[in-house]
mmCIF file of C-alpha atoms in Angstrom:
data_model
loop_
_atom_site.group_PDB
_atom_site.id
_atom_site.type_symbol
_atom_site.label_atom_id
_atom_site.label_comp_id
_atom_site.label_asym_id
_atom_site.label_seq_id
_atom_site.Cartn_x
_atom_site.Cartn_y
_atom_site.Cartn_z
ATOM 1 C CA ARG A 1 -34.059 -122.085 56.713
ATOM 2 C CA LEU A 2 -37.333 -123.921 57.451
ATOM 3 C CA ARG A 3 -37.755 -122.087 60.751
ATOM 4 C CA LEU A 4 -37.219 -118.760 59.017
ATOM 5 C CA HIS A 5 -39.900 -119.656 56.459
ATOM 6 C CA ASP A 6 -42.276 -120.580 59.263
ATOM 7 C CA GLY A 7 -41.563 -117.346 61.060
ATOM 8 C CA LYS A 8 -42.161 -115.328 57.818
ATOM 9 C CA LEU A 9 -38.675 -113.818 57.892
ATOM 10 C CA ILE A 10 -38.187 -115.295 54.498
ATOM 11 C CA LYS A 11 -40.703 -113.854 52.058
ATOM 12 C CA ASP A 12 -40.983 -111.926 48.796
ATOM 13 C CA ARG A 13 -39.680 -108.407 49.224
ATOM 14 C CA ARG A 14 -39.754 -105.326 46.988
ATOM 15 C CA TYR A 15 -36.765 -102.982 46.609
ATOM 16 C CA HIS A 16 -36.260 -100.287 43.934
ATOM 17 C CA LEU A 17 -39.326 -101.319 41.967
ATOM 18 C CA ARG A 18 -38.146 -104.925 41.802
ATOM 19 C CA THR A 19 -39.502 -107.904 43.697
ATOM 20 C CA TYR A 20 -37.026 -110.419 45.142
ATOM 21 C CA PRO A 21 -38.690 -113.746 46.045
ATOM 22 C CA ASN A 22 -37.894 -115.823 49.197
ATOM 23 C CA CYS A 23 -35.310 -113.454 50.753
ATOM 24 C CA PHE A 24 -34.560 -111.997 54.177
ATOM 25 C CA VAL A 25 -33.145 -108.795 55.586
ATOM 26 C CA ALA A 26 -29.793 -109.353 57.154
ATOM 27 C CA LYS A 27 -30.370 -106.991 60.124
ATOM 28 C CA GLU A 28 -33.677 -108.726 60.853
ATOM 29 C CA LEU A 29 -32.050 -112.128 60.774
ATOM 30 C CA THR A 30 -29.345 -111.053 63.171
ATOM 31 C CA ASP A 31 -32.081 -109.889 65.583
ATOM 32 C CA TRP A 32 -33.854 -113.244 65.131
ATOM 33 C CA LEU A 33 -30.625 -115.182 65.897
ATOM 34 C CA ILE A 34 -30.246 -113.404 69.192
ATOM 35 C CA ASP A 35 -33.896 -113.546 70.119
ATOM 36 C CA HIS A 36 -33.965 -117.385 69.492
ATOM 37 C CA LYS A 37 -30.727 -118.001 71.427
ATOM 38 C CA GLU A 38 -28.856 -119.095 68.230
ATOM 39 C CA ALA A 39 -26.249 -116.395 68.811
ATOM 40 C CA PRO A 40 -25.252 -114.648 72.074
ATOM 41 C CA ASP A 41 -24.539 -111.305 70.336
ATOM 42 C CA ARG A 42 -24.543 -109.586 66.948
ATOM 43 C CA GLU A 43 -20.858 -110.239 66.279
ATOM 44 C CA THR A 44 -21.450 -114.013 66.682
ATOM 45 C CA GLY A 45 -24.520 -113.832 64.525
ATOM 46 C CA ILE A 46 -22.568 -112.162 61.725
ATOM 47 C CA ARG A 47 -19.788 -114.828 61.963
ATOM 48 C CA LEU A 48 -22.419 -117.544 61.706
ATOM 49 C CA MET A 49 -24.041 -116.091 58.601
ATOM 50 C CA GLN A 50 -20.595 -115.489 57.051
ATOM 51 C CA LYS A 51 -19.892 -119.208 57.613
ATOM 52 C CA LEU A 52 -23.068 -120.044 55.666
ATOM 53 C CA MET A 53 -21.944 -117.713 52.829
ATOM 54 C CA ASP A 54 -18.488 -119.280 52.777
ATOM 55 C CA HIS A 55 -20.097 -122.708 52.421
ATOM 56 C CA TYR A 56 -22.381 -121.590 49.592
ATOM 57 C CA ILE A 57 -25.570 -121.811 51.649
ATOM 58 C CA ILE A 58 -26.704 -118.142 51.449
ATOM 59 C CA HIS A 59 -25.787 -115.270 49.216
ATOM 60 C CA HIS A 60 -26.661 -111.624 48.493
ATOM 61 C CA VAL A 61 -29.680 -111.541 46.168
ATOM 62 C CA CYS A 62 -27.687 -109.650 43.471
ATOM 63 C CA ASP A 63 -24.316 -111.147 44.476
ATOM 64 C CA GLU A 64 -22.977 -107.619 45.009
ATOM 65 C CA HIS A 65 -21.598 -108.412 48.446
ATOM 66 C CA SER A 66 -19.275 -111.397 49.156
ATOM 67 C CA ASP A 67 -19.500 -110.882 52.912
ATOM 68 C CA TYR A 68 -22.439 -110.772 55.275
ATOM 69 C CA LYS A 69 -23.339 -107.263 56.427
ATOM 70 C CA ASP A 70 -25.549 -106.594 59.414
ATOM 71 C CA ALA A 71 -27.621 -104.017 57.524
ATOM 72 C CA LYS A 72 -30.857 -103.633 55.513
ATOM 73 C CA LEU A 73 -29.497 -105.770 52.687
ATOM 74 C CA LEU A 74 -31.374 -108.674 51.129
ATOM 75 C CA TYR A 75 -29.916 -112.228 51.237
ATOM 76 C CA ARG A 76 -31.325 -115.559 50.167
ATOM 77 C CA PHE A 77 -30.743 -119.216 50.772
ATOM 78 C CA ARG A 78 -29.359 -120.851 47.614
ATOM 79 C CA LYS A 79 -31.817 -123.711 48.190
ATOM 80 C CA ASP A 80 -34.654 -121.226 47.578
ATOM 81 C CA ASP A 81 -33.400 -119.919 44.234
ATOM 82 C CA GLY A 82 -31.961 -123.104 42.728
ATOM 83 C CA THR A 83 -28.263 -122.013 42.907
ATOM 84 C CA PHE A 84 -27.324 -124.471 45.649
ATOM 85 C CA PRO A 85 -24.579 -126.791 44.196
ATOM 86 C CA LEU A 86 -25.964 -130.348 44.102
ATOM 87 C CA SER A 87 -23.503 -133.096 43.915
ATOM 88 C CA LYS A 88 -24.640 -136.766 43.939
ATOM 89 C CA ASP A 89 -23.830 -137.048 47.629
ATOM 90 C CA VAL A 90 -25.795 -133.993 48.531
ATOM 91 C CA LYS A 91 -28.757 -135.117 46.481
ATOM 92 C CA VAL A 92 -28.833 -138.490 48.262
ATOM 93 C CA PHE A 93 -28.571 -136.804 51.663
ATOM 94 C CA MET A 94 -31.433 -134.416 50.843
ATOM 95 C CA ARG A 95 -33.531 -137.253 49.430
ATOM 96 C CA GLY A 96 -33.049 -139.118 52.728
ATOM 97 C CA GLN A 97 -34.062 -136.095 54.707
ATOM 98 C CA SER A 98 -37.141 -135.554 52.529
ATOM 99 C CA LEU A 99 -38.198 -139.204 52.935
ATOM 100 C CA TYR A 100 -37.655 -139.055 56.717
ATOM 101 C CA GLU A 101 -39.776 -135.927 57.120
ATOM 102 C CA LYS A 102 -42.517 -137.489 55.058
ATOM 103 C CA LEU A 103 -42.435 -140.714 57.081
ATOM 104 C CA VAL A 104 -42.553 -139.072 60.499
ATOM 105 C CA SER A 105 -45.333 -136.666 59.428
ATOM 106 C CA VAL A 106 -47.994 -139.294 58.588
ATOM 107 C CA GLU A 107 -50.272 -141.303 60.804
ATOM 108 C CA GLU A 108 -49.595 -145.015 61.031
ATOM 109 C CA SER A 109 -46.027 -144.432 59.853
ATOM 110 C CA ILE A 110 -43.904 -147.484 59.054
ATOM 111 C CA LEU A 111 -41.229 -146.042 61.275
ATOM 112 C CA LYS A 112 -41.634 -147.769 64.628
ATOM 113 C CA VAL A 113 -39.723 -148.833 67.736
ATOM 114 C CA ARG A 114 -39.034 -152.564 67.169
ATOM 115 C CA GLU A 115 -37.138 -155.228 69.015
ATOM 116 C CA GLU A 116 -34.655 -157.763 67.608
ATOM 117 C CA ASN A 117 -32.658 -160.175 69.717
ATOM 118 C CA SER A 118 -33.980 -158.495 72.861
ATOM 119 C CA VAL A 119 -32.668 -155.077 71.722
ATOM 120 C CA LYS A 120 -35.008 -152.208 70.986
ATOM 121 C CA TYR A 121 -34.217 -149.952 68.023
ATOM 122 C CA GLN A 122 -35.677 -146.579 67.200
ATOM 123 C CA ARG A 123 -36.943 -145.377 63.768
ATOM 124 C CA THR A 124 -37.070 -148.889 62.280
ATOM 125 C CA PHE A 125 -38.771 -150.372 59.167
ATOM 126 C CA LEU A 126 -38.680 -153.611 57.211
ATOM 127 C CA GLY A 127 -36.994 -153.479 53.842
ATOM 128 C CA SER A 128 -40.032 -154.821 51.932
ATOM 129 C CA GLU A 129 -42.266 -152.470 53.938
ATOM 130 C CA MET A 130 -40.190 -149.476 52.848
ATOM 131 C CA ILE A 131 -40.298 -150.573 49.211
ATOM 132 C CA ASP A 132 -44.076 -150.917 49.357
ATOM 133 C CA TRP A 133 -44.362 -147.423 50.838
ATOM 134 C CA LEU A 134 -42.028 -145.852 48.256
ATOM 135 C CA ILE A 135 -44.097 -147.282 45.407
ATOM 136 C CA GLN A 136 -47.412 -146.348 47.039
ATOM 137 C CA GLU A 137 -46.267 -142.714 47.558
ATOM 138 C CA GLY A 138 -44.947 -142.393 43.942
ATOM 139 C CA GLU A 139 -41.337 -141.951 45.107
ATOM 140 C CA VAL A 140 -40.222 -144.704 42.741
ATOM 141 C CA GLU A 141 -41.735 -146.572 39.762
ATOM 142 C CA ASN A 142 -40.906 -150.173 40.658
ATOM 143 C CA ARG A 143 -39.304 -152.422 43.302
ATOM 144 C CA GLN A 144 -35.927 -152.470 41.602
ATOM 145 C CA GLU A 145 -35.740 -148.659 41.622
ATOM 146 C CA ALA A 146 -36.718 -148.705 45.250
ATOM 147 C CA VAL A 147 -33.960 -151.213 46.107
ATOM 148 C CA GLU A 148 -31.427 -148.958 44.348
ATOM 149 C CA LEU A 149 -32.646 -145.999 46.306
ATOM 150 C CA GLY A 150 -32.453 -147.982 49.569
ATOM 151 C CA ARG A 151 -28.880 -149.051 48.800
ATOM 152 C CA ALA A 152 -27.850 -145.477 47.999
ATOM 153 C CA LEU A 153 -29.295 -144.292 51.336
ATOM 154 C CA LEU A 154 -27.434 -147.071 53.205
ATOM 155 C CA GLU A 155 -24.122 -146.401 51.411
ATOM 156 C CA HIS A 156 -24.410 -142.704 52.243
ATOM 157 C CA GLY A 157 -25.067 -143.266 55.962
ATOM 158 C CA ILE A 158 -28.750 -142.356 56.046
ATOM 159 C CA ILE A 159 -30.055 -145.814 56.914
ATOM 160 C CA GLN A 160 -28.514 -149.032 58.202
ATOM 161 C CA HIS A 161 -29.371 -152.601 59.046
ATOM 162 C CA VAL A 162 -29.984 -152.625 62.754
ATOM 163 C CA SER A 163 -27.057 -155.001 63.383
ATOM 164 C CA ASN A 164 -25.006 -153.497 60.523
ATOM 165 C CA ARG A 165 -24.628 -156.898 58.919
ATOM 166 C CA HIS A 166 -26.658 -156.541 55.660
ATOM 167 C CA HIS A 167 -27.012 -154.247 52.659
ATOM 168 C CA PHE A 168 -30.469 -153.127 51.699
ATOM 169 C CA PHE A 169 -32.739 -155.907 50.360
ATOM 170 C CA ASP A 170 -36.383 -156.359 49.417
ATOM 171 C CA SER A 171 -37.038 -158.594 52.397
ATOM 172 C CA ASP A 172 -38.226 -158.648 56.028
ATOM 173 C CA ILE A 173 -34.814 -157.578 57.310
ATOM 174 C CA LEU A 174 -34.993 -154.747 59.844
ATOM 175 C CA TYR A 175 -33.415 -151.390 59.103
ATOM 176 C CA GLN A 176 -33.389 -147.989 60.826
ATOM 177 C CA PHE A 177 -32.599 -144.391 60.001
ATOM 178 C CA TRP A 178 -29.090 -143.640 61.310
ATOM 179 C CA ILE A 179 -29.828 -139.937 61.381
ATOM 180 C CA ASN A 180 -32.579 -138.321 63.392
ATOM 181 C CA PHE A 181 -33.001 -135.335 61.075
ATOM 182 C CA ARG A 182 -35.314 -133.623 63.587
ATOM 183 C CA ARG A 183 -32.705 -133.492 66.350
ATOM 184 C CA ARG A 184 -32.099 -129.815 66.858
ATOM 185 C CA ARG A 185 -28.547 -128.573 66.304
ATOM 186 C CA ARG A 186 -27.164 -125.240 67.332
ATOM 187 C CA LEU A 187 -25.784 -122.886 64.653
ATOM 188 C CA THR A 188 -22.867 -121.927 66.957
ATOM 189 C CA GLU A 189 -21.472 -125.382 66.348
ATOM 190 C CA LEU A 190 -20.410 -124.122 62.971
ATOM 191 C CA LEU A 191 -17.777 -121.929 64.584
ATOM 192 C CA ASN A 192 -15.847 -124.869 66.088
ATOM 193 C CA GLU A 193 -13.730 -125.715 63.040
ATOM 194 C CA ASN A 194 -10.079 -125.211 64.095
ATOM 195 C CA SER A 195 -6.723 -126.844 63.707
ATOM 196 C CA SER A 196 -5.412 -129.322 66.256
ATOM 197 C CA ARG A 197 -2.445 -130.947 67.881
ATOM 198 C CA ALA A 198 -1.809 -134.696 67.697
ATOM 199 C CA LEU A 199 -4.071 -137.046 69.503
ATOM 200 C CA SER A 200 -1.261 -138.472 71.631
ATOM 201 C CA GLU A 201 -0.698 -135.057 73.237
ATOM 202 C CA SER A 202 -3.907 -135.278 75.182
ATOM 203 C CA PRO A 203 -4.419 -137.856 77.982
ATOM 204 C CA ASP A 204 -8.179 -137.408 77.843
ATOM 205 C CA SER A 205 -11.002 -138.986 75.933
ATOM 206 C CA PRO A 206 -11.968 -137.230 72.674
ATOM 207 C CA PHE A 207 -15.683 -138.042 73.085
ATOM 208 C CA CYS A 208 -16.658 -134.482 73.647
ATOM 209 C CA LEU A 209 -19.317 -133.209 76.026
ATOM 210 C CA ARG A 210 -20.967 -129.994 75.082
ATOM 211 C CA LYS A 211 -19.890 -126.863 76.868
ATOM 212 C CA LEU A 212 -22.613 -125.453 79.033
ATOM 213 C CA ASN A 213 -22.940 -121.666 79.137
ATOM 214 C CA PRO A 214 -20.111 -121.140 76.543
ATOM 215 C CA ASP A 215 -17.408 -118.778 77.602
ATOM 216 C CA PRO A 216 -14.493 -118.106 75.249
ATOM 217 C CA GLY A 217 -12.124 -118.194 78.210
ATOM 218 C CA ASN A 218 -13.292 -121.542 79.565
ATOM 219 C CA THR A 219 -12.433 -124.639 77.563
ATOM 220 C CA SER A 220 -13.608 -127.248 80.067
ATOM 221 C CA PHE A 221 -16.691 -129.424 79.801
ATOM 222 C CA LEU A 222 -19.122 -130.552 82.455
ATOM 223 C CA SER A 223 -19.234 -134.299 83.205
ATOM 224 C CA VAL A 224 -22.577 -135.735 84.155
ATOM 225 C CA GLN A 225 -22.186 -138.346 86.819
ATOM 226 C CA THR A 226 -24.614 -140.961 88.083
ATOM 227 C CA ASN A 227 -24.842 -139.255 91.412
ATOM 228 C CA LYS A 228 -25.699 -135.966 89.699
ATOM 229 C CA GLU A 229 -22.495 -134.338 90.838
ATOM 230 C CA ILE A 230 -21.065 -131.943 88.359
ATOM 231 C CA LYS A 231 -17.303 -131.987 87.975
ATOM 232 C CA ILE A 232 -15.010 -130.510 85.321
ATOM 233 C CA VAL A 233 -13.110 -132.729 82.893
ATOM 234 C CA SER A 234 -10.868 -131.957 80.024
ATOM 235 C CA ALA A 235 -12.203 -132.773 76.636
ATOM 236 C CA VAL A 236 -11.573 -132.213 72.947
ATOM 237 C CA ARG A 237 -13.676 -131.137 70.004
ATOM 238 C CA ARG A 238 -14.272 -132.658 66.673
ATOM 239 C CA SER A 239 -14.988 -130.367 63.778
ATOM 240 C CA SER A 240 -18.035 -130.357 61.574
ATOM 241 C CA ILE A 241 -16.411 -130.475 58.134
ATOM 242 C CA THR A 242 -19.445 -131.922 56.454
ATOM 243 C CA SER A 243 -19.140 -130.890 52.840
ATOM 244 C CA LEU A 244 -20.677 -133.689 50.895
ATOM 245 C CA SER A 245 -19.390 -132.836 47.456
ATOM 246 C CA GLY A 246 -17.093 -134.945 45.370
ATOM 247 C CA ASN A 247 -15.722 -137.296 47.977
ATOM 248 C CA SER A 248 -16.158 -140.993 48.636
ATOM 249 C CA ASN A 249 -16.625 -140.339 52.320
ATOM 250 C CA PRO A 250 -20.089 -138.854 52.764
ATOM 251 C CA TYR A 251 -19.221 -137.103 56.015
ATOM 252 C CA PHE A 252 -15.860 -135.391 55.562
ATOM 253 C CA SER A 253 -14.321 -133.637 52.580
ATOM 254 C CA ALA A 254 -11.035 -133.577 54.502
ATOM 255 C CA PRO A 255 -9.629 -135.509 57.464
ATOM 256 C CA PRO A 256 -11.448 -134.438 60.624
ATOM 257 C CA THR A 257 -9.661 -131.890 62.647
ATOM 258 C CA LEU A 258 -9.348 -131.969 66.437
ATOM 259 C CA VAL A 259 -8.950 -129.166 68.917
ATOM 260 C CA PHE A 260 -7.433 -129.777 72.366
ATOM 261 C CA PRO A 261 -8.130 -127.177 75.018
ATOM 262 C CA PRO A 262 -5.825 -126.674 77.929
ATOM 263 C CA VAL A 263 -6.113 -129.473 80.444
ATOM 264 C CA ALA A 264 -8.593 -128.553 83.152
ATOM 265 C CA GLU A 265 -9.254 -130.105 86.510
ATOM 266 C CA CYS A 266 -9.909 -133.820 85.808
ATOM 267 C CA ASN A 267 -12.208 -136.162 87.622
ATOM 268 C CA PRO A 268 -10.203 -139.303 88.309
ATOM 269 C CA LYS A 269 -12.911 -141.124 90.297
ATOM 270 C CA SER A 270 -14.574 -143.898 88.298
ATOM 271 C CA VAL A 271 -18.374 -144.097 88.145
ATOM 272 C CA LEU A 272 -18.155 -147.887 88.511
ATOM 273 C CA LYS A 273 -19.039 -149.268 91.916
ATOM 274 C CA ARG A 274 -16.356 -151.925 91.561
ATOM 275 C CA PRO A 275 -13.910 -153.151 88.907
ATOM 276 C CA VAL A 276 -15.260 -155.558 86.284
ATOM 277 C CA THR A 277 -13.107 -157.973 84.264
ATOM 278 C CA ASN A 278 -13.548 -159.179 80.691
ATOM 279 C CA GLU A 279 -13.963 -162.733 81.975
ATOM 280 C CA GLU A 280 -16.828 -161.591 84.132
ATOM 281 C CA LEU A 281 -18.533 -159.746 81.229
ATOM 282 C CA LEU A 282 -18.256 -162.643 78.877
ATOM 283 C CA SER A 283 -18.968 -165.554 81.240
ATOM 284 C CA PRO A 284 -22.101 -167.605 80.377
ATOM 285 C CA GLY A 285 -25.158 -166.331 82.165
ATOM 286 C CA ALA A 286 -23.489 -163.089 83.223
ATOM 287 C CA PRO A 287 -26.024 -160.319 84.082
ATOM 288 C CA TYR A 288 -25.115 -158.156 81.077
ATOM 289 C CA VAL A 289 -26.966 -157.424 77.852
ATOM 290 C CA LYS A 290 -25.273 -156.260 74.580
ATOM 291 C CA LYS A 291 -26.654 -153.200 72.789
ATOM 292 C CA THR A 292 -25.834 -151.599 69.476
ATOM 293 C CA LEU A 293 -25.738 -147.811 69.414
ATOM 294 C CA THR A 294 -25.445 -145.613 66.300
ATOM 295 C CA ILE A 295 -24.229 -142.164 67.174
ATOM 296 C CA VAL A 296 -24.002 -139.344 64.599
ATOM 297 C CA GLY A 297 -21.376 -136.840 65.821
ATOM 298 C CA ASP A 298 -21.939 -133.140 65.384
ATOM 299 C CA ALA A 299 -19.655 -130.108 65.468
ATOM 300 C CA VAL A 300 -18.911 -130.547 69.188
ATOM 301 C CA GLY A 301 -18.490 -134.257 69.270
ATOM 302 C CA TRP A 302 -20.429 -137.376 70.250
ATOM 303 C CA GLY A 303 -21.356 -136.306 73.782
ATOM 304 C CA PHE A 304 -19.685 -138.789 76.101
ATOM 305 C CA VAL A 305 -16.463 -139.556 77.965
ATOM 306 C CA VAL A 306 -14.865 -143.047 78.147
ATOM 307 C CA ARG A 307 -12.355 -144.107 80.780
ATOM 308 C CA GLY A 308 -10.496 -147.150 82.052
ATOM 309 C CA GLY A 309 -9.288 -150.104 79.907
ATOM 310 C CA ARG A 310 -9.697 -153.799 79.468
ATOM 311 C CA PRO A 311 -12.611 -153.151 79.545
ATOM 312 C CA CYS A 312 -13.301 -149.460 79.008
ATOM 313 C CA HIS A 313 -16.475 -147.942 80.458
ATOM 314 C CA ILE A 314 -18.638 -144.907 79.802
ATOM 315 C CA GLN A 315 -17.728 -142.295 82.472
ATOM 316 C CA ALA A 316 -20.062 -139.496 81.495
ATOM 317 C CA VAL A 317 -22.856 -138.709 79.052
ATOM 318 C CA ASP A 318 -24.120 -135.337 78.006
ATOM 319 C CA PRO A 319 -27.954 -135.602 78.377
ATOM 320 C CA GLY A 320 -28.499 -133.320 75.422
ATOM 321 C CA GLY A 321 -25.938 -134.914 73.108
ATOM 322 C CA PRO A 322 -25.943 -137.414 70.254
ATOM 323 C CA ALA A 323 -24.747 -140.309 72.464
ATOM 324 C CA ALA A 324 -27.654 -139.851 74.923
ATOM 325 C CA ALA A 325 -30.068 -139.721 72.066
ATOM 326 C CA ALA A 326 -28.743 -143.052 70.836
ATOM 327 C CA GLY A 327 -29.273 -144.627 74.255
ATOM 328 C CA MET A 328 -25.784 -144.452 75.794
ATOM 329 C CA LYS A 329 -25.587 -144.477 79.632
ATOM 330 C CA VAL A 330 -22.816 -144.202 82.174
ATOM 331 C CA CYS A 331 -21.324 -147.523 83.394
ATOM 332 C CA GLN A 332 -21.825 -149.277 80.047
ATOM 333 C CA PHE A 333 -18.758 -151.208 78.865
ATOM 334 C CA VAL A 334 -17.398 -150.650 75.320
ATOM 335 C CA PHE A 335 -17.512 -154.025 73.420
ATOM 336 C CA SER A 336 -16.790 -152.931 69.809
ATOM 337 C CA VAL A 337 -16.241 -149.679 67.794
ATOM 338 C CA ASN A 338 -17.216 -149.657 64.114
ATOM 339 C CA GLY A 339 -17.029 -153.461 64.078
ATOM 340 C CA VAL A 340 -13.678 -153.746 65.857
ATOM 341 C CA TYR A 341 -13.592 -155.807 69.088
ATOM 342 C CA VAL A 342 -12.107 -153.473 71.777
ATOM 343 C CA LEU A 343 -12.656 -155.135 75.208
ATOM 344 C CA HIS A 344 -8.906 -155.757 75.415
ATOM 345 C CA LEU A 345 -7.935 -152.141 74.619
ATOM 346 C CA ASP A 346 -7.418 -149.085 76.777
ATOM 347 C CA TYR A 347 -9.302 -145.841 76.127
ATOM 348 C CA GLN A 348 -6.432 -144.040 74.370
ATOM 349 C CA THR A 349 -6.407 -146.742 71.705
ATOM 350 C CA ILE A 350 -10.204 -146.596 71.376
ATOM 351 C CA SER A 351 -9.976 -142.861 71.122
ATOM 352 C CA SER A 352 -7.685 -143.191 68.105
ATOM 353 C CA LEU A 353 -9.992 -145.704 66.464
ATOM 354 C CA ILE A 354 -12.953 -143.303 66.725
ATOM 355 C CA MET A 355 -11.056 -140.166 65.662
ATOM 356 C CA THR A 356 -9.792 -141.845 62.485
ATOM 357 C CA GLY A 357 -13.189 -143.308 61.623
ATOM 358 C CA PRO A 358 -16.389 -141.859 60.154
ATOM 359 C CA ARG A 359 -18.540 -139.288 61.880
ATOM 360 C CA THR A 360 -21.285 -141.839 62.325
ATOM 361 C CA LEU A 361 -20.108 -144.132 65.105
ATOM 362 C CA VAL A 362 -21.469 -147.661 65.569
ATOM 363 C CA MET A 363 -20.759 -148.999 69.075
ATOM 364 C CA GLU A 364 -21.646 -152.230 70.830
ATOM 365 C CA VAL A 365 -21.897 -151.749 74.599
ATOM 366 C CA MET A 366 -22.617 -154.153 77.462
ATOM 367 C CA GLU A 367 -25.022 -152.979 80.029
ATOM 368 C CA ALA A 368 -25.772 -154.489 83.485
ATOM 369 C CA ILE A 369 -29.187 -156.035 83.777
ATOM 370 C CA GLU A 370 -30.987 -154.328 86.641
#
């Protein structure tokens, strides 16, 4: 929507002696989707826009058409005419996005890379620092209101304590934005919502790598190895059911669905140079450092593959995916998942833990010190 405003595709338009503010021509938008690589063809573009209509994101300016037609008809984002349904959850999410955009757009922003316990964290701020900023910018009237806003943002998965141990307080505790609102997401991810088979039917990790050069007939993903070899692995998808209305879980309005493609040629060779035991990882003075990663899954998945067991390791990471953006690398060992210690588990069990958890994944990993 913002990109369409910037590109002047959304503007006031006159039709039959009446002016319709902030609208776009369906046919022009379909052209734009193809030109900007958001859709490979017109059929896909139409399906994408129909998905937005089904989720109450856009509508025909006079509500005379319930479907999206690739024609010279006027449509509008509900956000632009005040008809977008705003539940409490959606309001909190949009408030978080608005604050994030404001923070990253100013010089001398309070959002900085900071270090705590020898671990660097992105997009961080001190609790008291955020409260000072909120009052200074007129976002809240007093410190108590600012604390309540901070707590709402934390409870809805917008911000977190860097070690995920504290709620939001007016103190010098370090917090960070969980979500990088400026990470670009592809519209075609909206089309990946399908039904699934049981998790136990697939022997492979559900931490999906994006498909490169999507082809409807090819369901395999590319695994990125340390030696830059590209080999095919089987993977699964996680859907993007992200309706935020009327549900205690801010990420899913229904249990997440999985899709398992046919098993492709697997890569059985481990990226580890040699086996590593739990005792070796945990021994005093061992050359490993623990890091906390927060990964916000998207319509395709989290963007990595895990293998092995006791301990499990990261076998592959999609360089353009959420996991890579959070700092995940191959050869890291999985220490905990959403607060659950997992060094003693195999990857199938860890897969189940993640698939039954929230879309925002908090992982502790152990990385060799170079």
